[in-house]
Short mmCIF file of C-alpha atoms in Angstrom, two decimals:
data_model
loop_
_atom_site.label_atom_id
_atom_site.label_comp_id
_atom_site.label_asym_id
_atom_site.label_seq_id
_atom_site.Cartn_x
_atom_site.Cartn_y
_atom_site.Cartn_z
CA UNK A 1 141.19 23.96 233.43
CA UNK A 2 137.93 23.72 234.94
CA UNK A 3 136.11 26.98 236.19
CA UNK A 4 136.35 28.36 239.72
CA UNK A 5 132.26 29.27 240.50
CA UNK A 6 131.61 32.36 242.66
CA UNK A 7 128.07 31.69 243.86
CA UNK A 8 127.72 35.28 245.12
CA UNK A 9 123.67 35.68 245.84
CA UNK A 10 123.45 39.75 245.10
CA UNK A 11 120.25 40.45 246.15
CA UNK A 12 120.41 39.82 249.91
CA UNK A 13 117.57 42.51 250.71
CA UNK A 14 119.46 43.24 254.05
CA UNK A 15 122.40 44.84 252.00
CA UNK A 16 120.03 47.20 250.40
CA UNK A 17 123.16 49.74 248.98
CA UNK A 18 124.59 49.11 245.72
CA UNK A 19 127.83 46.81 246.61
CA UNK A 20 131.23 46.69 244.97
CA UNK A 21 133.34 43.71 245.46
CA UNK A 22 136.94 45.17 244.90
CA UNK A 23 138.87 45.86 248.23
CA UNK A 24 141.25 48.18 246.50
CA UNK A 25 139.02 50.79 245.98
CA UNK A 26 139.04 52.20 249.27
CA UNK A 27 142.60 52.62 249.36
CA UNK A 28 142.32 55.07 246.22
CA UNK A 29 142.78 59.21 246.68
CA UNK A 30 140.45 59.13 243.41
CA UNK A 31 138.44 57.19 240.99
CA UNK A 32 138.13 58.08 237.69
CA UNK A 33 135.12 56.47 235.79
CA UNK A 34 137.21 56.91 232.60
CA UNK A 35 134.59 55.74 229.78
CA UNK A 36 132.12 57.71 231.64
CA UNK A 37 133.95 61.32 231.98
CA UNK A 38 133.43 61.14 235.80
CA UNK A 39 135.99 61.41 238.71
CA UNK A 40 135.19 61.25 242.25
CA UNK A 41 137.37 63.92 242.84
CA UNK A 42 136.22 66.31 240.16
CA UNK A 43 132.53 65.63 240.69
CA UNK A 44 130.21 65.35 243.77
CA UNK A 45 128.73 62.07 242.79
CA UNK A 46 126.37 61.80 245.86
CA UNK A 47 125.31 65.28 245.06
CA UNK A 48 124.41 64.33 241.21
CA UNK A 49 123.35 60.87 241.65
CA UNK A 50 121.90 60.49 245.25
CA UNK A 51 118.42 60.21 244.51
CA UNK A 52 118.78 57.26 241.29
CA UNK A 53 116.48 54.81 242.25
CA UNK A 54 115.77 53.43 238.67
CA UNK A 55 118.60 53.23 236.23
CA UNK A 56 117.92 52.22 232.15
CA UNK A 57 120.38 50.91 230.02
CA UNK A 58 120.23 49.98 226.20
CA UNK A 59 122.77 49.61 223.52
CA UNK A 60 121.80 52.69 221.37
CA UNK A 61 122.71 55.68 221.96
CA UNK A 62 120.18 57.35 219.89
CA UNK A 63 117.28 55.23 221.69
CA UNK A 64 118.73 55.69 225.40
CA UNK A 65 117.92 60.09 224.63
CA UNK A 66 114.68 59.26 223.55
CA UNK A 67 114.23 56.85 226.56
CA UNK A 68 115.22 59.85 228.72
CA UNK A 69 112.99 62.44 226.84
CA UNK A 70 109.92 60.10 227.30
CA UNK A 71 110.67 58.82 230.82
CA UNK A 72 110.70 62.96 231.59
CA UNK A 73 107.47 62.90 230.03
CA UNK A 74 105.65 60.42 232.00
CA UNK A 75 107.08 61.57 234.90
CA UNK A 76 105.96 65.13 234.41
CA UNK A 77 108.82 66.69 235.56
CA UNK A 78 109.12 70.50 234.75
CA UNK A 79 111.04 71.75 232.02
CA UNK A 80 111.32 70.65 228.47
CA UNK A 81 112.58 67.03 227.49
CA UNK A 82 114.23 68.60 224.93
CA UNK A 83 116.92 70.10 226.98
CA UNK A 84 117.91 67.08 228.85
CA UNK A 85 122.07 67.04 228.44
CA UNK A 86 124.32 64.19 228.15
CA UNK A 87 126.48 64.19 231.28
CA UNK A 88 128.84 61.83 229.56
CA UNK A 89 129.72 64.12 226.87
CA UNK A 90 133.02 64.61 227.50
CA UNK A 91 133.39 61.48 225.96
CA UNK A 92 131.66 59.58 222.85
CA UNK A 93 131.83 56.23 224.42
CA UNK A 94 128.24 56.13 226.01
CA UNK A 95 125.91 58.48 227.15
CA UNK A 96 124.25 59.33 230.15
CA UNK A 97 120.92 60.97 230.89
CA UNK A 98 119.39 61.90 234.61
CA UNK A 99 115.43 62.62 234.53
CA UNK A 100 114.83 62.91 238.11
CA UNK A 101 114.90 59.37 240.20
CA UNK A 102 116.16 58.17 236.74
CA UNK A 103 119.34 57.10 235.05
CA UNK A 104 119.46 56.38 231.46
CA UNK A 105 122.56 55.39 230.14
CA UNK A 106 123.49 53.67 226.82
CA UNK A 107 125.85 50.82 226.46
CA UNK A 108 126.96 49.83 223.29
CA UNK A 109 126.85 46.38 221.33
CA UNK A 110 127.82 43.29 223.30
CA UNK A 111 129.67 42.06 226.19
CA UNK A 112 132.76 43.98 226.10
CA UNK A 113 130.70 46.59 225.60
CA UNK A 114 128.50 46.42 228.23
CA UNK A 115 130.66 45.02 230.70
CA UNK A 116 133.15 48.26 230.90
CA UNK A 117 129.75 50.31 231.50
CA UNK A 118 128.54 47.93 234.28
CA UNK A 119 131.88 48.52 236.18
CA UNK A 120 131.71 51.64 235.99
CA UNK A 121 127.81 52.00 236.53
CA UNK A 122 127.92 49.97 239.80
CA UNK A 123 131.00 52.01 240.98
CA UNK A 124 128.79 55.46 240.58
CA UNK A 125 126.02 53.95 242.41
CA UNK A 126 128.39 53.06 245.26
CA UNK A 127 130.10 56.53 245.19
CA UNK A 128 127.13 57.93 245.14
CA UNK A 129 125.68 55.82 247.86
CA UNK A 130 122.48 55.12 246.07
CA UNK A 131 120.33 52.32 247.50
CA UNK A 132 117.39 50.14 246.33
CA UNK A 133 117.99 50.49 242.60
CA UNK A 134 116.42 48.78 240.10
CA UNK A 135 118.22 48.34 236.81
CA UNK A 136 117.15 47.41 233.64
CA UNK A 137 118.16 46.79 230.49
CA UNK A 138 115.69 47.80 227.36
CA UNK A 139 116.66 46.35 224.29
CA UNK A 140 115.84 44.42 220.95
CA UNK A 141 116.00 40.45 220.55
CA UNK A 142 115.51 38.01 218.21
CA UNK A 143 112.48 36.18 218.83
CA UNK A 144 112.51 31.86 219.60
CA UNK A 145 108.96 30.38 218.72
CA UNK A 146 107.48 33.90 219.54
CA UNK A 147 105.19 36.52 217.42
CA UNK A 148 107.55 39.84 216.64
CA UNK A 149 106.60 42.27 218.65
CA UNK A 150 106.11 40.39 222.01
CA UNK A 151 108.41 41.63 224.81
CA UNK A 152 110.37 39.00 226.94
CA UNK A 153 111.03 39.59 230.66
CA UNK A 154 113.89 37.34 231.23
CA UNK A 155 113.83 34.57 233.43
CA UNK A 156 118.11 33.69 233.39
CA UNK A 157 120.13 34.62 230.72
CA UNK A 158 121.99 31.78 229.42
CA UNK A 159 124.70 31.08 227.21
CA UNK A 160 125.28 29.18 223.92
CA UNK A 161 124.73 25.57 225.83
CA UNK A 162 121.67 27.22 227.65
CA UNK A 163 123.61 26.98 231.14
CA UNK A 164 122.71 29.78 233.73
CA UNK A 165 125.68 31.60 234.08
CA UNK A 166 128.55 33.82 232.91
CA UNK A 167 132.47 32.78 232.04
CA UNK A 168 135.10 35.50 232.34
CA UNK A 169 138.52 34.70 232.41
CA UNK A 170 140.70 36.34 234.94
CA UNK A 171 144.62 36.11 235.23
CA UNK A 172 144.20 32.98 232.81
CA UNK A 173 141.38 31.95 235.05
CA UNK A 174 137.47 31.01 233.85
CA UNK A 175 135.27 32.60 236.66
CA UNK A 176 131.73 31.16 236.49
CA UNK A 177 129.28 33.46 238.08
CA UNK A 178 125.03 32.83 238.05
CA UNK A 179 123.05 34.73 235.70
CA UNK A 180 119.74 34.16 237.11
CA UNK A 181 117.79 37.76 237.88
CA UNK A 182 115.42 38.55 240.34
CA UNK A 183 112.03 36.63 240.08
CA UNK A 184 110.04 39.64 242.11
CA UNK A 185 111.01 42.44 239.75
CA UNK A 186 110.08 40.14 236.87
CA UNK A 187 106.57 39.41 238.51
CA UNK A 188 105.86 43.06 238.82
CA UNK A 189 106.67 43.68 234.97
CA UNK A 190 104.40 40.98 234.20
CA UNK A 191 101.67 42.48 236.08
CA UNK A 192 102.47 45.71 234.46
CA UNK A 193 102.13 44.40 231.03
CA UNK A 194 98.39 42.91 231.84
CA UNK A 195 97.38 46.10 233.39
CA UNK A 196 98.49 48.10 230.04
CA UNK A 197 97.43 45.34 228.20
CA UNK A 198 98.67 47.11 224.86
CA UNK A 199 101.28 44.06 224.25
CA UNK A 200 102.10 40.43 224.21
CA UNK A 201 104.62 39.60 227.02
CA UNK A 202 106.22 36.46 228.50
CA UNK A 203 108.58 35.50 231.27
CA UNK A 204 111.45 33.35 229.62
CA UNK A 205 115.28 32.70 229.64
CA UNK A 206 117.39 34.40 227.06
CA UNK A 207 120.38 33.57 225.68
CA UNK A 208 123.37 35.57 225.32
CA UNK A 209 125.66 35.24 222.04
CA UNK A 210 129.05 37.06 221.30
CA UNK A 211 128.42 37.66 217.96
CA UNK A 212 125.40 38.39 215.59
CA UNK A 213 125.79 36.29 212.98
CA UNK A 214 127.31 32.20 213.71
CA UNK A 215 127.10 32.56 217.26
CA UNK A 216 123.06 33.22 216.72
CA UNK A 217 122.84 30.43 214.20
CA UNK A 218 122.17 33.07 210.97
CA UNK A 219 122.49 32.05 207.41
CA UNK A 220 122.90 35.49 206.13
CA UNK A 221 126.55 35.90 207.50
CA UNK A 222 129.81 36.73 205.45
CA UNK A 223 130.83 32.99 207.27
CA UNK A 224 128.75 30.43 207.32
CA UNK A 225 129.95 26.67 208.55
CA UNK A 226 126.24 24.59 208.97
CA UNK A 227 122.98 23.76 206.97
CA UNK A 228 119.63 25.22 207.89
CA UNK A 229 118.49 21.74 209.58
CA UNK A 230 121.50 22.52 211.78
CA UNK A 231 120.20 25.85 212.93
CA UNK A 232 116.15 24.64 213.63
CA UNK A 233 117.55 21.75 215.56
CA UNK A 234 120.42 23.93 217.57
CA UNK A 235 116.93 26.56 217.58
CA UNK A 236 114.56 24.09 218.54
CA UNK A 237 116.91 22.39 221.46
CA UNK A 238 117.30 26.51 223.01
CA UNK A 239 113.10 26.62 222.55
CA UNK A 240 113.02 22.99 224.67
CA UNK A 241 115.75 24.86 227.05
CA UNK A 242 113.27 27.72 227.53
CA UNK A 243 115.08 30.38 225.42
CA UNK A 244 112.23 32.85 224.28
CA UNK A 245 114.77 35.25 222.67
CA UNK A 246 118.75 35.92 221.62
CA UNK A 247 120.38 39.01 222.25
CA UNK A 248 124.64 40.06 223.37
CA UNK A 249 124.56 41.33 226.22
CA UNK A 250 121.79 39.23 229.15
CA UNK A 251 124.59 37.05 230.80
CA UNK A 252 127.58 39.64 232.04
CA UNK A 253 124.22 42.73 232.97
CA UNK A 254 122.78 39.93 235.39
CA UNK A 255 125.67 38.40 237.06
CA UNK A 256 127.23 41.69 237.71
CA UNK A 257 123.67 43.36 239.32
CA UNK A 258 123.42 40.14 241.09
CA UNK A 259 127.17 39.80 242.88
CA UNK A 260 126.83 43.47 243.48
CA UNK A 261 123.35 43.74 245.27
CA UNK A 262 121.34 44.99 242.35
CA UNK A 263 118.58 43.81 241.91
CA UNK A 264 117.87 43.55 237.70
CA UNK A 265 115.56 42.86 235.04
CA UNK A 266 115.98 42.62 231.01
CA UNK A 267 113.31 43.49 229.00
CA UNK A 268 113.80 42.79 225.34
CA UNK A 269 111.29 43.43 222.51
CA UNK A 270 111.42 40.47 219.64
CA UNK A 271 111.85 42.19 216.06
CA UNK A 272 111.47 38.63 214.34
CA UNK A 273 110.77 34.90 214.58
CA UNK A 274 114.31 32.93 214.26
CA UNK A 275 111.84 30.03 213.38
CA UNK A 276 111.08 31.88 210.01
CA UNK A 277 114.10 33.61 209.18
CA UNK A 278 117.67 35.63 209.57
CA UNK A 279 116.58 38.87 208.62
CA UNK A 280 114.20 41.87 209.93
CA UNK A 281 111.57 42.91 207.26
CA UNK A 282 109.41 44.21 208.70
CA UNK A 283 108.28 48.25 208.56
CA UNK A 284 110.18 51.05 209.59
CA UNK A 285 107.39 52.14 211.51
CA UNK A 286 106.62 49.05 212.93
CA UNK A 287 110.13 48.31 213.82
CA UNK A 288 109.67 51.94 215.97
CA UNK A 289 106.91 50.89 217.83
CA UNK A 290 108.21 47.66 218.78
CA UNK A 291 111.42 49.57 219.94
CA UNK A 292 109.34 51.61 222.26
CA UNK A 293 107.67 48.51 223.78
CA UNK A 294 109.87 47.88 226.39
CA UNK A 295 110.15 51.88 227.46
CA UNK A 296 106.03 51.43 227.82
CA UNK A 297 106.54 48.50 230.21
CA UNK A 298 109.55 49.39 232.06
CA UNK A 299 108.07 53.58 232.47
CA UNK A 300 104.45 51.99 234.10
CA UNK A 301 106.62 50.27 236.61
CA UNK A 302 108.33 53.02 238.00
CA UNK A 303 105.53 54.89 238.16
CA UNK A 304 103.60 52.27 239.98
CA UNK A 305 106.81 52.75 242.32
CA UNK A 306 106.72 56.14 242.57
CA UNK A 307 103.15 56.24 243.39
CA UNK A 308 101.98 57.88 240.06
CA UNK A 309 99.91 55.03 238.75
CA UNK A 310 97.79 52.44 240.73
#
């Protein structure tokens, strides 16, 4: 069956509020954001969220509190960062963090994953009638021809053939949506990184896998069906393609911030060179720094938006 393509352009700059494309919704006495502990009954959403201008999102946990606790930091907000609560706690699906004009949310490992958080995500923001948000997503890659330790602003996510969108199949149905993100927010991380100046970082297209192991081309799986000259080739064709990284989760985060008016950036730190090998060796400690890479990039641009920084 071939797929049905929604070319829905999300970030028309006239439609400046975060947009959800479900008619239904309006004819409900109450939403419940179920993975997210949230009700628009039981909560005053517009009252708790109003003011998000920036929201954060990363698979861990662990590394979206830490994101919070340093975003409070550099935004010198009073209080301690140590006291930040998880509003989500009600539940131990993801958490949530709000630091002032910030959201920082975590959203688990791949597109399921992330996808159940983005419906719900975009559906606060529209409760809460938030408008011109930014959203990114901070997370770890595997590098394609690139040093470890250089940060990739993506260009479009892509999938396994390097095409620029995202399948989902509805009612038996394969939905094509575009993946590409939006080329202004990506300029102004760029120009963040060269004013820092602490980090390599490049503008490229990532691609999106559903698994770690085959669907990434490793050798190190429990499975295994090709020979390394397989992998460099199928590497060496995403390179050509203009994949600078791999991660699980690029495709589904951009074409659901794009249909729904948000405009998006992912900014993913390389740990290693799939040119050179499967598996991350290098140092704790180094791995830690790297991990904090994209935070460094992604904090200077909101406080370049806030007015904090020139």
């Amino acid at each position: 069956m071939a797929p049905i393509l929604l070319n829905c352009l999300g970030n028309d700059p006239i439609k400046q509020q975060v947009q959800v494309k479900n008619p239904y919704l309006d004819t409900m006495e109450e939403d419940i954001l179920y993975h997210f502990s949230l009700s628009t009954k039981t909560h005053n959403l517009p009252e708790m969220f109003g003011e998000i201008k920036f929201v954060c999102v990363g698979g861990s946990a662990n590394r979206m509190k830490a994101f919070a606790q340093f975003i409070h930091q550099e935004l010198e907000l009073p209080g301690s960062a140590e006291q930040i609560s998880d509003i989500c706690e009600g539940t131990d699906r993801y958490c949530m963090y709000k630091v002032g004009p910030v959201l920082s949310i975590s959203h688990g490992m791949g597109v399921p994953s992330i996808s159940i958080m983005m419906h719900e995500l975009i559906k606060l923001l529209h409760h809460a009638q938030c408008k011109d948000v930014v959203l990114f997503r901070l997370g770890t890659s595997g590098g394609v021809g690139l040093t470890p330790g250089t940060v990739v602003v993506t260009d479009r996510a892509v999938d396994y053939a390097f095409r620029p969108h995202f399948e989902q199949v509805v009612l038996g149905k394969v939905i094509t949506r575009s993946t590409e993100l939006d080329e202004g927010v990506a300029a102004e991380l760029l120009q963040c990184s060269a004013e820092l100046q602490n980090f390599p970082t490049v503008i490229g297209n990532t691609m999106c896998t559903h698994d770690f192991y085959e669907g990434q081309g490793r050798l190190d799986g429990a499975l295994c069906s090709f020979s390394p000259e397989d992998k460099l080739e199928y590497l060496r064709k995403a390179y050509e393609a203009g994949v600078r990284n791999i991660e699980m989760e690029s495709t589904v985060f951009a074409a659901m911030s794009r249909v729904c008016g948000v405009k998006a950036a992912v900014v993913c730190v390389t740990l290693l060179n799939r040119f050179e090998g499967d598996q991350i060796t290098s140092a704790h400690d180094v791995l830690v720094e790297y991990q904090q890479r994209p935070q460094v990039l992604v904090s200077h641009f909101i406080k370049k938006r806030l007015g904090l920084v020139v």
